[in-house]
Short mmCIF file of C-alpha atoms in Angstrom, two decimals:
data_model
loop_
_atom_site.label_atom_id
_atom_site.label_comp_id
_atom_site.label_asym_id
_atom_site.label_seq_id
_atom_site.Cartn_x
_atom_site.Cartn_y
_atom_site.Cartn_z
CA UNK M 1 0.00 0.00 0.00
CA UNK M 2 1.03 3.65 -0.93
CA UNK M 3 -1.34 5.93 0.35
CA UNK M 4 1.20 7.41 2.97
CA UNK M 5 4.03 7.87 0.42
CA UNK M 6 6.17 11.06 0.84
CA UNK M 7 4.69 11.59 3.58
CA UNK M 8 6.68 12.12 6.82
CA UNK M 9 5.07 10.97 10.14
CA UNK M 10 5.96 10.90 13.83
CA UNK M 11 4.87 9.00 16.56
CA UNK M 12 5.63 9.45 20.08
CA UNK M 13 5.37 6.09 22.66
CA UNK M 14 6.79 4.12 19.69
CA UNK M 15 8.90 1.41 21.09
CA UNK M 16 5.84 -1.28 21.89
CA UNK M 17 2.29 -1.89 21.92
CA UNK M 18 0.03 0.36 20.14
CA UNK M 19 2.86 2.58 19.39
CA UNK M 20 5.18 0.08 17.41
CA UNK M 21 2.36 -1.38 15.24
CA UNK M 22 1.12 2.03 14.49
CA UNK M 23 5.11 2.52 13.17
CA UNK M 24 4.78 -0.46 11.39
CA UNK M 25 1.58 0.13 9.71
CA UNK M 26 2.82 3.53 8.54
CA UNK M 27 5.48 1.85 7.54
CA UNK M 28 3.23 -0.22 5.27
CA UNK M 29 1.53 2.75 3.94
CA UNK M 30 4.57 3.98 2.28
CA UNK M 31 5.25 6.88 5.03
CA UNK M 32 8.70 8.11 6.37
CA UNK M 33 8.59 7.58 10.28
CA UNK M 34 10.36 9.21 12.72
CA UNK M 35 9.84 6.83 16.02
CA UNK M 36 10.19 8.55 19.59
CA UNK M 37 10.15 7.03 23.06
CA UNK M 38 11.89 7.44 26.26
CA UNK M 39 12.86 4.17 26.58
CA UNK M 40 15.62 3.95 24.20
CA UNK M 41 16.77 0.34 23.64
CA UNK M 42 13.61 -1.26 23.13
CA UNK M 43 13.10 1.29 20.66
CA UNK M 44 16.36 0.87 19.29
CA UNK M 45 15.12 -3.11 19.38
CA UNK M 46 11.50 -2.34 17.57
CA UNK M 47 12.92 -0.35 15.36
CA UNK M 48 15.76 -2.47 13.90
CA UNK M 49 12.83 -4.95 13.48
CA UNK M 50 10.95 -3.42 11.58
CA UNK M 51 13.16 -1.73 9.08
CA UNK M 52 16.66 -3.44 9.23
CA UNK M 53 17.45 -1.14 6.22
CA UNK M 54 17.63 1.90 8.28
CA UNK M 55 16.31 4.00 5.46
CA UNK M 56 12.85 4.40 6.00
CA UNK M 57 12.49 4.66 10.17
CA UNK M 58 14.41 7.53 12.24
CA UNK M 59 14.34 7.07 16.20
CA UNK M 60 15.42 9.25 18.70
CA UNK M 61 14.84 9.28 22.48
CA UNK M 62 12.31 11.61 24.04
CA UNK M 63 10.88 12.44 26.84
CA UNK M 64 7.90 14.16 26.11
CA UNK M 65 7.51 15.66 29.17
CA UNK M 66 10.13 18.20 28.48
CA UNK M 67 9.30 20.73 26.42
CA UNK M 68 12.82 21.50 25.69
CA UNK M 69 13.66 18.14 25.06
CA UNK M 70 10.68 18.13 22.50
CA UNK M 71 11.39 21.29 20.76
CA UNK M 72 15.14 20.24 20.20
CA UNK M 73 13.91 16.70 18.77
CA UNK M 74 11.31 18.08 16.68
CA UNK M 75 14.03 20.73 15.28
CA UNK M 76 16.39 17.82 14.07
CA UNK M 77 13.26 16.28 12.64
CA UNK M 78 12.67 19.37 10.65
CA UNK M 79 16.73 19.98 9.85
CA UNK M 80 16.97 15.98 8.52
CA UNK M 81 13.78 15.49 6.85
CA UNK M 82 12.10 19.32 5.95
CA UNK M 83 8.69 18.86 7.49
CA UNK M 84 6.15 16.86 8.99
CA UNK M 85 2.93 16.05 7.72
CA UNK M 86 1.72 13.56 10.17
CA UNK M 87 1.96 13.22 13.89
CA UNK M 88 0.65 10.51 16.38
CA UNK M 89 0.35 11.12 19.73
CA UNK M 90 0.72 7.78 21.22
CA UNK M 91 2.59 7.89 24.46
CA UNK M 92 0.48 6.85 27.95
CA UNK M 93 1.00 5.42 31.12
CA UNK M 94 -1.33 4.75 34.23
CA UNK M 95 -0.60 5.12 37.69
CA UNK M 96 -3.88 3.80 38.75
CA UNK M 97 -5.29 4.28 42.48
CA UNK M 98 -8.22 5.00 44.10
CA UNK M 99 -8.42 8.77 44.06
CA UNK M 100 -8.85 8.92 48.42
CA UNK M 101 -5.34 7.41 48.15
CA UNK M 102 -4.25 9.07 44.86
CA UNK M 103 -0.73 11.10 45.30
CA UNK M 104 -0.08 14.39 43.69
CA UNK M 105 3.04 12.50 41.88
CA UNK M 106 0.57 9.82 40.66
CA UNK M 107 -1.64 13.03 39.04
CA UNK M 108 0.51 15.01 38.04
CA UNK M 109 2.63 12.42 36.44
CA UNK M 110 0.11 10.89 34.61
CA UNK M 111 -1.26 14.09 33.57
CA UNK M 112 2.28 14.95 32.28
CA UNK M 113 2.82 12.23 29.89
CA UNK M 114 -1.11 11.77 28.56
CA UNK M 115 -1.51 15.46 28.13
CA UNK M 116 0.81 18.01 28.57
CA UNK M 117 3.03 16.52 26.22
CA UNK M 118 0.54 16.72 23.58
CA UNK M 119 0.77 20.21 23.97
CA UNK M 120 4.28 20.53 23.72
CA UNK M 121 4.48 18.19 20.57
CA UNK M 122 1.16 19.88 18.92
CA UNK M 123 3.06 23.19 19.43
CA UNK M 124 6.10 21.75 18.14
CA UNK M 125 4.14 20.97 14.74
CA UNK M 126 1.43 23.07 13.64
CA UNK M 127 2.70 26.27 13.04
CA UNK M 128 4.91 24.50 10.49
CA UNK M 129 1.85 22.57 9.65
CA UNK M 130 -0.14 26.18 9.23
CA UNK M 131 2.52 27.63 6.67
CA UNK M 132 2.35 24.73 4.29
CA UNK M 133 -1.49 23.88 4.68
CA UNK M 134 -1.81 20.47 5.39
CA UNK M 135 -1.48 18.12 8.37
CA UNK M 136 -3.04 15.17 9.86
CA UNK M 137 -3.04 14.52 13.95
CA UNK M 138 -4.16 11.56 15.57
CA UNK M 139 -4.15 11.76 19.78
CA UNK M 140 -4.68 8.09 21.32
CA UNK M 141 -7.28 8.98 23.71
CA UNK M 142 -9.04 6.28 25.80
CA UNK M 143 -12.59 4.72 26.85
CA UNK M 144 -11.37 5.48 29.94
CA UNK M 145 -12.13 9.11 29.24
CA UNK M 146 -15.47 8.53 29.98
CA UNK M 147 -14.75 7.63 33.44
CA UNK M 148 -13.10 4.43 35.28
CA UNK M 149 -12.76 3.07 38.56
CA UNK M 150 -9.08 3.79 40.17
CA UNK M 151 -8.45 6.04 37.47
CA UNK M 152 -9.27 9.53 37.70
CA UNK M 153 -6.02 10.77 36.99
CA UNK M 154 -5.84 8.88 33.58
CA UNK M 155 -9.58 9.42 32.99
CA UNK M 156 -8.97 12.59 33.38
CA UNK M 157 -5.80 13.12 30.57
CA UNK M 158 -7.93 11.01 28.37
CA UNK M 159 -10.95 13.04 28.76
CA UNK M 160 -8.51 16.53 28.17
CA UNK M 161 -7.32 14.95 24.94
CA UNK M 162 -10.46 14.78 23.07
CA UNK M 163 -11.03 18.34 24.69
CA UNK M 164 -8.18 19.52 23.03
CA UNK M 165 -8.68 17.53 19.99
CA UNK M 166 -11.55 18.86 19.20
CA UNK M 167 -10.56 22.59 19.98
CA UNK M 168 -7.05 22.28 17.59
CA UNK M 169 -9.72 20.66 14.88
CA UNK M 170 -11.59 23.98 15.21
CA UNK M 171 -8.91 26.51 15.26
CA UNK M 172 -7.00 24.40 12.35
CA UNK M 173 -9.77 23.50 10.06
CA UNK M 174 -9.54 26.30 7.70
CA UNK M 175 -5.47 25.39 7.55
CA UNK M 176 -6.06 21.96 5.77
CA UNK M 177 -5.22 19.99 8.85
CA UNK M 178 -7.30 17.88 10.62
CA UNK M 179 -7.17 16.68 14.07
CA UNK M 180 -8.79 13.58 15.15
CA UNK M 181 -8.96 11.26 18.45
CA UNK M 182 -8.94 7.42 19.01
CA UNK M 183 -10.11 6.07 22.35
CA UNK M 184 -9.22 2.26 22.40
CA UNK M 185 -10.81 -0.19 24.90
CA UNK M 186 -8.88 -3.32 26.02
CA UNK M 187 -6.52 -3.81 23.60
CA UNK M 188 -3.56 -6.64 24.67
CA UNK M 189 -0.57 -4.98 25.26
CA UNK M 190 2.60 -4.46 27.92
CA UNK M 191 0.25 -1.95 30.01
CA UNK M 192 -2.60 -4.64 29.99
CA UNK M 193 -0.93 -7.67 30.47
CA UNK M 194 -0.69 -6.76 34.44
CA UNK M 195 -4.09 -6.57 35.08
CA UNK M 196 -5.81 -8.54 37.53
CA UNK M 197 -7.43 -11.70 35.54
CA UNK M 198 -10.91 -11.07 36.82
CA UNK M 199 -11.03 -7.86 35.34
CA UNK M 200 -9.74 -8.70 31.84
CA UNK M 201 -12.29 -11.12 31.92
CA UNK M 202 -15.06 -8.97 33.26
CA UNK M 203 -13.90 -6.43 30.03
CA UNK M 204 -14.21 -9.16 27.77
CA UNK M 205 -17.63 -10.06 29.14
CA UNK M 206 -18.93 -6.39 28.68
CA UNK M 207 -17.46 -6.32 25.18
CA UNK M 208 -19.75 -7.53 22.07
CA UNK M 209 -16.59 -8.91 20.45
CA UNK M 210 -16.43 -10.82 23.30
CA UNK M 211 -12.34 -10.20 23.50
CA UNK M 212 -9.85 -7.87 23.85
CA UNK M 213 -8.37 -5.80 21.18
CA UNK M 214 -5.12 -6.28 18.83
CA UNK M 215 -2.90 -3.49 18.81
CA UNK M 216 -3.10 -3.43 14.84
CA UNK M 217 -6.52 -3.18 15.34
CA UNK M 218 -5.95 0.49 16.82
CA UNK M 219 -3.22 1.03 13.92
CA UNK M 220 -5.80 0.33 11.14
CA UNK M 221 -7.98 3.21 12.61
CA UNK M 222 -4.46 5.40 12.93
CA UNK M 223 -3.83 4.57 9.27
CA UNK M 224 -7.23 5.49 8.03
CA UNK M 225 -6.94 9.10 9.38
CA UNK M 226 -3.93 9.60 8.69
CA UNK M 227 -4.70 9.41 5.24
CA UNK M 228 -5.94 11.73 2.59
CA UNK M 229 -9.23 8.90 2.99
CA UNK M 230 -10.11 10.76 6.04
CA UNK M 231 -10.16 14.19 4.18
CA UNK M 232 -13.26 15.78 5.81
CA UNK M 233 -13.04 13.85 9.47
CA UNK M 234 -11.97 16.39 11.51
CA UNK M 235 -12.15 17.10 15.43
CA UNK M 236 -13.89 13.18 16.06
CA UNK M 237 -13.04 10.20 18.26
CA UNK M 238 -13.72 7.04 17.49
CA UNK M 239 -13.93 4.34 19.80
CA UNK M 240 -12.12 0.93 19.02
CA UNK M 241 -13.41 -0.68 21.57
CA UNK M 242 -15.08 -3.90 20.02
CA UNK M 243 -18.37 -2.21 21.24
CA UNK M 244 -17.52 -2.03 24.69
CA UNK M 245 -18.67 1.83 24.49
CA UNK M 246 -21.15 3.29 22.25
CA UNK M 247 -21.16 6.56 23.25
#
């Protein structure tokens, strides 16, 4: 497939899960990636996977959490490759607790990473995005969003996401970029394999697919908007959830 070719796309939380299939999928659609994570050697180890050429994947550590950190990376991205027309905002974590025992560090942390580096990475992009009219961003939001048991502070990021989506898809529009939102459900990955049994299985039960999702499953959706197919989508989130929310 060539639908992404000549493009040039980043994606932050790239070095497993959603993040590395979404790579890969790009990857697939003929895009340039530039793959960003904090944790550099298992991106170093994803990434040497998937394109052992070297040619068609860039990585770089990043914490996303620093600004300055974010800025410098996205100004090498822009020095090496001249622009970027895609960007995926894929990194997440959960510090989950109920929120009488929640501690500011388990907030503001999670807060950090599932929000306020979209910020930094949004601002990194679109007034570059602006000047040559055209840009596609996809945030990885959550079902969780809508509210979850021991996890008001990630609840809470998710929820600001599609807030924020939705305001950038307003104020963008007009600029030939479109913003967009993805809240997957379960989906089997490294941050789901720890939970408790009875609650995968009490997901599973509350799901019409009757399972959990695949991370390429989420990457599909990524590719889809992403693409020049998703032309007039703009400021939506769709849920990937297997029907476990039909908002």
């Amino acid at each position: 497939m060539t639908k992404l070719m000549n493009k040039i796309a980043v994606v932050t939380g790239a070095a497993q899960g959603i993040g590395a299939k979404i790579v890969e999928r790009l990857l697939e659609d003929g895009a340039k990636v530039v793959a960003l994570d904090i944790n550099f050697e298992k991106l170093e180890e994803t990434i040497s996977n998937l394109d052992k050429s070297g040619e068609k994947v860039f990585f770089m550590k990043c914490n996303v959490i620093d600004q300055a950190e974010v800025n410098d990376v996205f100004e090498t991205v822009y020095d090496r490759l001249g622009r970027v027309d895609i960007l995926i905002n894929n990194a997440g974590i959960t510090r989950d607790a109920f929120f009488h025992k929640m501690t500011h560090e388990q907030w503001s942390t999670v807060l950090d990473v599932n929000l306020n580096s979209i910020f930094f990475t949004c601002q990194a992009v679109i007034p570059a995005m602006r000047a040559q009219e055209y840009g596609k961003i996809v945030n990885i939001s959550s079902t969780s969003s809508w509210g979850n048991m021991g996890q008001a502070n990630y609840s809470a990021s998710k929820a600001g996401v599609i807030g924020l989506t939705r305001t950038l898809a307003k104020e963008n529009g007009i600029k030939n970029i479109t913003v967009n939102a993805i809240a997957p459900g379960q989906i089997d990955t490294e941050m789901t394999k720890d939970l408790p049994e009875n609650i995968k299985m009490m997901a599973q039960l509350l799901t019409p697919a009757g399972r959990m999702g695949k991370p390429s499953e989420v990457a599909s959706v990524v590719s889809f908007l992403s693409s020049d197919d998703s032309s007039y989508v703009n400021g939506e989130c769709i849920c990937v959830s297997g029907g476990y929310l039909m908002p």
